[in-house]
């Protein structure tokens, strides 16, 4: 019986002819963030608070996640909030704190850029630029970060198909920047028991269709602290090249997303479990010496 090409992703034009398509680079792209490589054998863990709140909060968590085995720190300085009355991030003050992390703690940092007018400022402090879910189809912003020479973490739009997601990445590659990481962070469905529906089938699909590394965000993907560890483990098992996880030193006091943030101990315990899963699927997670 003939298969309908519409239902066969390998037959969609982008998989063969576009720059993001696997055929453009069958061996896969490795994204290099100040020496941390995503897309190779190692599963790279990015961790940190939802938002930068203070120097103490950022540095305490940065130290804890580094000691737990995270290789990159996350933290928002400009926050896309559903309500305009909620905390919008510390802005430039937050960026300055992030800018000190690499030298003082030794981790590169990723932070969100929401506006074309902020790309230069955010690039001056961050080692990787995040395009959030709400901006995945902000084409001027995609073109602008494509012109920058920073690695880009592109989060899947909450209502985006795989094809739309890959075409968004294509906008960045088209400007000559191929240092793009795709991030599955959950999509909106009819289900209300979780914040989003974490589409783990997107991981093998994206890896089949594209040469770009794929990571998973189980924090926004579930919205539930207790569900982060099992979904993080599942993500590594299905072939994710990395994870981005929200960690806060006092989750109950977090200004945003405390309910889905791990505390330092939860994170350290999770890392030990993730290492075992990674090894079971012929990948690696290197943990620092406990000494
Ligand atoms: C975030 O990672 O801080 C964030 C806001 O995520 P998303 O864009 O996936 O909602
Ligand atoms: Mn968050």
mmCIF file of C-alpha atoms and ligand atoms in Angstrom:
data_model
loop_
_atom_site.group_PDB
_atom_site.id
_atom_site.type_symbol
_atom_site.label_atom_id
_atom_site.label_comp_id
_atom_site.label_asym_id
_atom_site.label_seq_id
_atom_site.Cartn_x
_atom_site.Cartn_y
_atom_site.Cartn_z
ATOM 1 C CA UNK A 1 0.000 0.000 0.000
ATOM 2 C CA UNK A 2 1.266 3.462 -0.832
ATOM 3 C CA UNK A 3 1.903 5.802 2.051
ATOM 4 C CA UNK A 4 0.576 9.325 1.842
ATOM 5 C CA UNK A 5 3.655 11.553 1.666
ATOM 6 C CA UNK A 6 1.903 14.108 3.870
ATOM 7 C CA UNK A 7 2.175 11.721 6.796
ATOM 8 C CA UNK A 8 5.771 10.787 6.180
ATOM 9 C CA UNK A 9 8.061 13.408 7.720
ATOM 10 C CA UNK A 10 11.064 12.254 5.699
ATOM 11 C CA UNK A 11 9.211 13.435 2.608
ATOM 12 C CA UNK A 12 8.614 16.950 3.870
ATOM 13 C CA UNK A 13 10.697 19.366 1.833
ATOM 14 C CA UNK A 14 12.650 20.784 4.764
ATOM 15 C CA UNK A 15 14.234 17.489 5.684
ATOM 16 C CA UNK A 16 16.078 17.274 2.408
ATOM 17 C CA UNK A 17 16.700 20.758 1.128
ATOM 18 C CA UNK A 18 16.926 23.146 4.072
ATOM 19 C CA UNK A 19 20.016 24.099 6.060
ATOM 20 C CA UNK A 20 18.613 22.543 9.259
ATOM 21 C CA UNK A 21 17.924 19.230 7.491
ATOM 22 C CA UNK A 22 19.911 16.170 8.592
ATOM 23 C CA UNK A 23 21.164 15.686 5.041
ATOM 24 C CA UNK A 24 22.940 19.051 5.136
ATOM 25 C CA UNK A 25 25.223 17.663 7.865
ATOM 26 C CA UNK A 26 24.705 13.934 8.453
ATOM 27 C CA UNK A 27 27.374 13.747 11.160
ATOM 28 C CA UNK A 28 25.463 16.238 13.350
ATOM 29 C CA UNK A 29 26.292 19.717 14.610
ATOM 30 C CA UNK A 30 28.188 20.250 17.812
ATOM 31 C CA UNK A 31 27.429 23.563 19.479
ATOM 32 C CA UNK A 32 30.338 24.982 21.442
ATOM 33 C CA UNK A 33 29.521 27.303 24.341
ATOM 34 C CA UNK A 34 32.874 28.555 25.641
ATOM 35 C CA UNK A 35 34.326 25.042 25.431
ATOM 36 C CA UNK A 36 31.166 23.175 26.574
ATOM 37 C CA UNK A 37 30.101 21.011 23.652
ATOM 38 C CA UNK A 38 26.470 20.030 23.097
ATOM 39 C CA UNK A 39 25.679 17.388 20.473
ATOM 40 C CA UNK A 40 28.540 14.960 21.179
ATOM 41 C CA UNK A 41 28.641 11.908 23.451
ATOM 42 C CA UNK A 42 28.229 13.924 26.631
ATOM 43 C CA UNK A 43 24.726 14.815 27.824
ATOM 44 C CA UNK A 44 25.102 18.418 28.995
ATOM 45 C CA UNK A 45 23.052 19.684 31.907
ATOM 46 C CA UNK A 46 22.085 23.362 32.080
ATOM 47 C CA UNK A 47 20.649 24.390 35.448
ATOM 48 C CA UNK A 48 19.798 27.464 37.479
ATOM 49 C CA UNK A 49 16.953 29.655 38.601
ATOM 50 C CA UNK A 50 14.033 30.740 36.457
ATOM 51 C CA UNK A 51 14.985 34.372 37.092
ATOM 52 C CA UNK A 52 17.989 36.181 38.478
ATOM 53 C CA UNK A 53 16.695 37.629 41.759
ATOM 54 C CA UNK A 54 19.788 38.709 43.683
ATOM 55 C CA UNK A 55 23.532 38.208 43.811
ATOM 56 C CA UNK A 56 23.213 35.800 46.725
ATOM 57 C CA UNK A 57 20.513 33.723 45.050
ATOM 58 C CA UNK A 58 22.353 33.517 41.734
ATOM 59 C CA UNK A 59 25.796 32.746 43.110
ATOM 60 C CA UNK A 60 24.621 30.192 45.687
ATOM 61 C CA UNK A 61 22.715 28.270 43.062
ATOM 62 C CA UNK A 62 25.510 28.626 40.505
ATOM 63 C CA UNK A 63 27.969 27.046 42.951
ATOM 64 C CA UNK A 64 25.547 24.260 43.866
ATOM 65 C CA UNK A 65 24.693 23.283 40.295
ATOM 66 C CA UNK A 66 28.349 23.420 39.266
ATOM 67 C CA UNK A 67 29.243 21.100 42.163
ATOM 68 C CA UNK A 68 26.360 18.835 41.127
ATOM 69 C CA UNK A 69 27.692 18.496 37.567
ATOM 70 C CA UNK A 70 25.875 21.197 35.577
ATOM 71 C CA UNK A 71 28.063 22.619 32.801
ATOM 72 C CA UNK A 72 26.075 25.790 32.016
ATOM 73 C CA UNK A 73 24.080 28.165 34.239
ATOM 74 C CA UNK A 74 20.619 29.393 33.268
ATOM 75 C CA UNK A 75 18.845 32.467 34.650
ATOM 76 C CA UNK A 76 16.484 35.038 33.179
ATOM 77 C CA UNK A 77 17.226 38.765 33.412
ATOM 78 C CA UNK A 78 14.413 39.740 31.037
ATOM 79 C CA UNK A 79 11.387 37.566 31.818
ATOM 80 C CA UNK A 80 8.426 37.050 29.484
ATOM 81 C CA UNK A 81 5.561 37.003 32.033
ATOM 82 C CA UNK A 82 1.928 36.295 31.199
ATOM 83 C CA UNK A 83 0.850 39.190 33.429
ATOM 84 C CA UNK A 84 2.371 42.638 32.946
ATOM 85 C CA UNK A 85 1.999 43.130 36.721
ATOM 86 C CA UNK A 86 4.336 40.247 37.618
ATOM 87 C CA UNK A 87 8.102 40.531 38.182
ATOM 88 C CA UNK A 88 9.661 41.222 34.786
ATOM 89 C CA UNK A 89 13.260 40.396 35.757
ATOM 90 C CA UNK A 90 16.138 42.542 37.010
ATOM 91 C CA UNK A 91 17.048 43.572 33.460
ATOM 92 C CA UNK A 92 20.532 44.986 33.007
ATOM 93 C CA UNK A 93 21.368 44.529 36.701
ATOM 94 C CA UNK A 94 20.611 40.803 36.299
ATOM 95 C CA UNK A 95 22.719 40.639 33.155
ATOM 96 C CA UNK A 96 25.672 42.136 35.003
ATOM 97 C CA UNK A 97 25.412 39.472 37.695
ATOM 98 C CA UNK A 98 25.247 36.763 35.016
ATOM 99 C CA UNK A 99 28.269 38.320 33.341
ATOM 100 C CA UNK A 100 30.371 37.654 36.478
ATOM 101 C CA UNK A 101 29.511 33.960 36.712
ATOM 102 C CA UNK A 102 31.935 32.607 34.161
ATOM 103 C CA UNK A 103 34.955 34.211 35.760
ATOM 104 C CA UNK A 104 33.958 33.625 39.374
ATOM 105 C CA UNK A 105 32.159 30.260 39.217
ATOM 106 C CA UNK A 106 33.528 28.904 35.952
ATOM 107 C CA UNK A 107 30.235 28.208 34.154
ATOM 108 C CA UNK A 108 29.101 29.785 30.874
ATOM 109 C CA UNK A 109 25.624 31.335 31.104
ATOM 110 C CA UNK A 110 22.484 31.296 28.985
ATOM 111 C CA UNK A 111 19.805 33.967 29.294
ATOM 112 C CA UNK A 112 16.770 35.023 27.307
ATOM 113 C CA UNK A 113 16.658 37.861 24.825
ATOM 114 C CA UNK A 114 13.136 39.058 24.027
ATOM 115 C CA UNK A 115 13.643 42.031 21.751
ATOM 116 C CA UNK A 116 15.828 42.857 18.745
ATOM 117 C CA UNK A 117 16.887 46.041 20.581
ATOM 118 C CA UNK A 118 18.378 43.968 23.417
ATOM 119 C CA UNK A 119 20.513 41.564 21.388
ATOM 120 C CA UNK A 120 23.674 43.637 21.644
ATOM 121 C CA UNK A 121 23.306 44.271 25.384
ATOM 122 C CA UNK A 122 22.468 40.641 26.246
ATOM 123 C CA UNK A 123 25.317 39.407 24.026
ATOM 124 C CA UNK A 124 27.763 41.525 25.997
ATOM 125 C CA UNK A 125 27.047 39.519 29.169
ATOM 126 C CA UNK A 126 25.792 36.066 28.084
ATOM 127 C CA UNK A 127 27.606 33.135 26.487
ATOM 128 C CA UNK A 128 24.453 31.786 24.812
ATOM 129 C CA UNK A 129 21.209 33.560 23.883
ATOM 130 C CA UNK A 130 17.855 31.970 24.603
ATOM 131 C CA UNK A 131 14.842 32.552 22.391
ATOM 132 C CA UNK A 132 11.825 31.728 24.530
ATOM 133 C CA UNK A 133 8.761 29.781 23.523
ATOM 134 C CA UNK A 134 6.689 32.927 23.082
ATOM 135 C CA UNK A 135 9.211 34.323 20.601
ATOM 136 C CA UNK A 136 9.874 31.235 18.478
ATOM 137 C CA UNK A 137 8.044 32.862 15.606
ATOM 138 C CA UNK A 138 9.367 36.389 16.145
ATOM 139 C CA UNK A 139 11.122 36.393 12.782
ATOM 140 C CA UNK A 140 12.922 39.752 13.108
ATOM 141 C CA UNK A 141 14.371 38.504 16.434
ATOM 142 C CA UNK A 142 15.426 35.190 14.861
ATOM 143 C CA UNK A 143 17.201 37.078 12.074
ATOM 144 C CA UNK A 144 18.896 39.401 14.551
ATOM 145 C CA UNK A 145 20.297 36.569 16.701
ATOM 146 C CA UNK A 146 21.270 34.813 13.481
ATOM 147 C CA UNK A 147 23.486 37.796 12.725
ATOM 148 C CA UNK A 148 25.112 37.598 16.142
ATOM 149 C CA UNK A 149 27.864 35.055 16.514
ATOM 150 C CA UNK A 150 26.579 33.674 19.818
ATOM 151 C CA UNK A 151 25.226 30.127 20.236
ATOM 152 C CA UNK A 152 21.416 30.182 20.326
ATOM 153 C CA UNK A 153 19.073 28.098 22.470
ATOM 154 C CA UNK A 154 15.772 28.031 20.560
ATOM 155 C CA UNK A 155 12.775 26.878 22.571
ATOM 156 C CA UNK A 156 9.829 25.281 20.819
ATOM 157 C CA UNK A 157 6.775 27.518 20.594
ATOM 158 C CA UNK A 158 4.016 26.203 22.814
ATOM 159 C CA UNK A 159 1.782 25.745 19.783
ATOM 160 C CA UNK A 160 4.432 25.022 17.172
ATOM 161 C CA UNK A 161 4.590 21.914 15.033
ATOM 162 C CA UNK A 162 7.926 20.225 14.458
ATOM 163 C CA UNK A 163 7.989 21.725 10.975
ATOM 164 C CA UNK A 164 7.382 25.261 12.276
ATOM 165 C CA UNK A 165 10.063 24.710 14.923
ATOM 166 C CA UNK A 166 12.639 23.626 12.345
ATOM 167 C CA UNK A 167 11.703 26.464 10.017
ATOM 168 C CA UNK A 168 12.244 28.926 12.890
ATOM 169 C CA UNK A 169 15.758 27.497 13.334
ATOM 170 C CA UNK A 170 16.238 27.856 9.572
ATOM 171 C CA UNK A 171 15.824 31.647 9.953
ATOM 172 C CA UNK A 172 18.842 31.667 12.286
ATOM 173 C CA UNK A 173 20.991 29.400 10.098
ATOM 174 C CA UNK A 174 20.111 31.519 7.084
ATOM 175 C CA UNK A 175 21.979 34.439 8.654
ATOM 176 C CA UNK A 176 25.134 32.330 8.855
ATOM 177 C CA UNK A 177 24.833 31.176 12.475
ATOM 178 C CA UNK A 178 24.691 27.365 12.689
ATOM 179 C CA UNK A 179 25.292 27.244 16.460
ATOM 180 C CA UNK A 180 21.679 26.478 17.300
ATOM 181 C CA UNK A 181 20.289 24.115 19.930
ATOM 182 C CA UNK A 182 16.642 23.036 19.742
ATOM 183 C CA UNK A 183 14.765 22.775 23.047
ATOM 184 C CA UNK A 184 11.555 20.800 23.571
ATOM 185 C CA UNK A 185 9.744 22.502 26.485
ATOM 186 C CA UNK A 186 6.243 21.119 26.283
ATOM 187 C CA UNK A 187 3.315 22.060 24.100
ATOM 188 C CA UNK A 188 -0.188 23.198 24.924
ATOM 189 C CA UNK A 189 -2.783 20.478 24.721
ATOM 190 C CA UNK A 190 -6.224 19.818 26.239
ATOM 191 C CA UNK A 191 -4.506 18.392 29.329
ATOM 192 C CA UNK A 192 -4.605 20.607 32.397
ATOM 193 C CA UNK A 193 -2.993 18.412 35.074
ATOM 194 C CA UNK A 194 0.460 19.445 33.880
ATOM 195 C CA UNK A 195 1.551 22.975 32.880
ATOM 196 C CA UNK A 196 2.346 21.726 29.372
ATOM 197 C CA UNK A 197 2.470 18.323 27.691
ATOM 198 C CA UNK A 198 6.135 17.411 27.390
ATOM 199 C CA UNK A 199 6.427 15.985 23.886
ATOM 200 C CA UNK A 200 9.335 13.588 24.255
ATOM 201 C CA UNK A 201 8.566 12.080 20.851
ATOM 202 C CA UNK A 202 9.869 15.385 19.472
ATOM 203 C CA UNK A 203 13.399 14.367 20.498
ATOM 204 C CA UNK A 204 13.914 11.344 18.214
ATOM 205 C CA UNK A 205 11.865 13.099 15.501
ATOM 206 C CA UNK A 206 13.995 16.260 15.566
ATOM 207 C CA UNK A 207 17.204 14.237 15.702
ATOM 208 C CA UNK A 208 16.083 12.257 12.668
ATOM 209 C CA UNK A 209 15.043 15.314 10.662
ATOM 210 C CA UNK A 210 17.821 17.701 11.680
ATOM 211 C CA UNK A 211 21.526 17.749 12.489
ATOM 212 C CA UNK A 212 21.043 20.275 15.302
ATOM 213 C CA UNK A 213 21.441 19.180 18.954
ATOM 214 C CA UNK A 214 18.202 18.705 20.893
ATOM 215 C CA UNK A 215 17.704 19.345 24.600
ATOM 216 C CA UNK A 216 14.668 19.041 26.886
ATOM 217 C CA UNK A 217 13.217 21.358 29.548
ATOM 218 C CA UNK A 218 11.321 19.137 32.001
ATOM 219 C CA UNK A 219 10.647 22.115 34.317
ATOM 220 C CA UNK A 220 8.414 24.152 31.986
ATOM 221 C CA UNK A 221 7.398 20.888 30.307
ATOM 222 C CA UNK A 222 5.589 19.667 33.424
ATOM 223 C CA UNK A 223 5.343 22.633 35.806
ATOM 224 C CA UNK A 224 5.605 20.192 38.723
ATOM 225 C CA UNK A 225 8.731 19.758 40.843
ATOM 226 C CA UNK A 226 8.083 16.085 41.594
ATOM 227 C CA UNK A 227 7.657 15.291 37.919
ATOM 228 C CA UNK A 228 10.927 16.900 36.823
ATOM 229 C CA UNK A 229 13.220 13.959 37.782
ATOM 230 C CA UNK A 230 11.246 11.183 36.038
ATOM 231 C CA UNK A 231 10.783 13.255 32.855
ATOM 232 C CA UNK A 232 14.443 14.346 32.900
ATOM 233 C CA UNK A 233 15.475 10.684 33.030
ATOM 234 C CA UNK A 234 13.051 9.801 30.245
ATOM 235 C CA UNK A 235 14.459 12.630 28.112
ATOM 236 C CA UNK A 236 17.992 11.270 28.426
ATOM 237 C CA UNK A 237 16.693 7.780 27.633
ATOM 238 C CA UNK A 238 15.093 8.957 24.350
ATOM 239 C CA UNK A 239 18.324 10.582 23.175
ATOM 240 C CA UNK A 240 18.340 14.196 24.350
ATOM 241 C CA UNK A 241 21.747 15.881 24.030
ATOM 242 C CA UNK A 242 21.126 17.865 27.182
ATOM 243 C CA UNK A 243 18.594 19.155 29.688
ATOM 244 C CA UNK A 244 17.713 22.590 31.035
ATOM 245 C CA UNK A 245 16.427 22.407 34.601
ATOM 246 C CA UNK A 246 15.206 25.085 37.005
ATOM 247 C CA UNK A 247 16.977 24.999 40.379
ATOM 248 C CA UNK A 248 16.503 27.487 43.221
ATOM 249 C CA UNK A 249 18.224 27.670 46.595
ATOM 250 C CA UNK A 250 14.868 28.270 48.333
ATOM 251 C CA UNK A 251 12.141 27.180 45.903
ATOM 252 C CA UNK A 252 9.350 28.189 48.296
ATOM 253 C CA UNK A 253 10.671 31.785 48.215
ATOM 254 C CA UNK A 254 11.300 31.991 44.453
ATOM 255 C CA UNK A 255 9.759 35.011 42.739
ATOM 256 C CA UNK A 256 8.763 32.877 39.772
ATOM 257 C CA UNK A 257 8.367 29.186 38.985
ATOM 258 C CA UNK A 258 9.288 27.985 42.503
ATOM 259 C CA UNK A 259 6.676 25.206 42.236
ATOM 260 C CA UNK A 260 8.622 23.615 39.387
ATOM 261 C CA UNK A 261 12.138 24.315 40.702
ATOM 262 C CA UNK A 262 14.330 21.668 42.301
ATOM 263 C CA UNK A 263 16.261 22.573 45.433
ATOM 264 C CA UNK A 264 20.006 21.949 45.567
ATOM 265 C CA UNK A 265 19.734 18.479 47.127
ATOM 266 C CA UNK A 266 17.058 17.347 44.628
ATOM 267 C CA UNK A 267 19.352 18.450 41.819
ATOM 268 C CA UNK A 268 22.408 16.639 43.121
ATOM 269 C CA UNK A 269 20.427 13.423 43.597
ATOM 270 C CA UNK A 270 18.964 13.698 40.113
ATOM 271 C CA UNK A 271 22.426 14.074 38.559
ATOM 272 C CA UNK A 272 23.537 10.730 40.026
ATOM 273 C CA UNK A 273 20.482 9.011 38.503
ATOM 274 C CA UNK A 274 20.902 10.773 35.151
ATOM 275 C CA UNK A 275 24.481 9.542 34.887
ATOM 276 C CA UNK A 276 23.251 5.928 35.090
ATOM 277 C CA UNK A 277 20.592 6.501 32.423
ATOM 278 C CA UNK A 278 23.139 8.208 30.154
ATOM 279 C CA UNK A 279 25.509 5.260 30.444
ATOM 280 C CA UNK A 280 22.684 2.825 29.664
ATOM 281 C CA UNK A 281 22.148 4.584 26.308
ATOM 282 C CA UNK A 282 25.871 4.881 25.497
ATOM 283 C CA UNK A 283 26.165 8.531 26.487
ATOM 284 C CA UNK A 284 28.116 10.217 29.264
ATOM 285 C CA UNK A 285 27.531 12.625 32.101
ATOM 286 C CA UNK A 286 30.705 13.629 33.871
ATOM 287 C CA UNK A 287 30.289 14.534 37.533
ATOM 288 C CA UNK A 288 32.918 16.504 39.462
ATOM 289 C CA UNK A 289 34.983 14.711 42.099
ATOM 290 C CA UNK A 290 33.047 14.737 45.371
ATOM 291 C CA UNK A 291 36.170 15.981 47.225
HETATM 292 C C1 LIG B 1 12.412 30.090 30.574
HETATM 293 O O1 LIG B 1 13.129 29.147 30.219
HETATM 294 O O2 LIG B 1 12.732 30.873 31.455
HETATM 295 C C2 LIG B 1 11.108 30.281 29.917
HETATM 296 C C3 LIG B 1 10.399 31.393 30.099
HETATM 297 O O3 LIG B 1 10.728 29.246 29.177
HETATM 298 P P1 LIG B 1 9.713 29.153 27.945
HETATM 299 O O4 LIG B 1 10.111 30.217 26.975
HETATM 300 O O5 LIG B 1 9.932 27.770 27.437
HETATM 301 O O6 LIG B 1 8.325 29.349 28.521
HETATM 302 MN MN1 LIG B 2 10.675 29.551 34.444
#
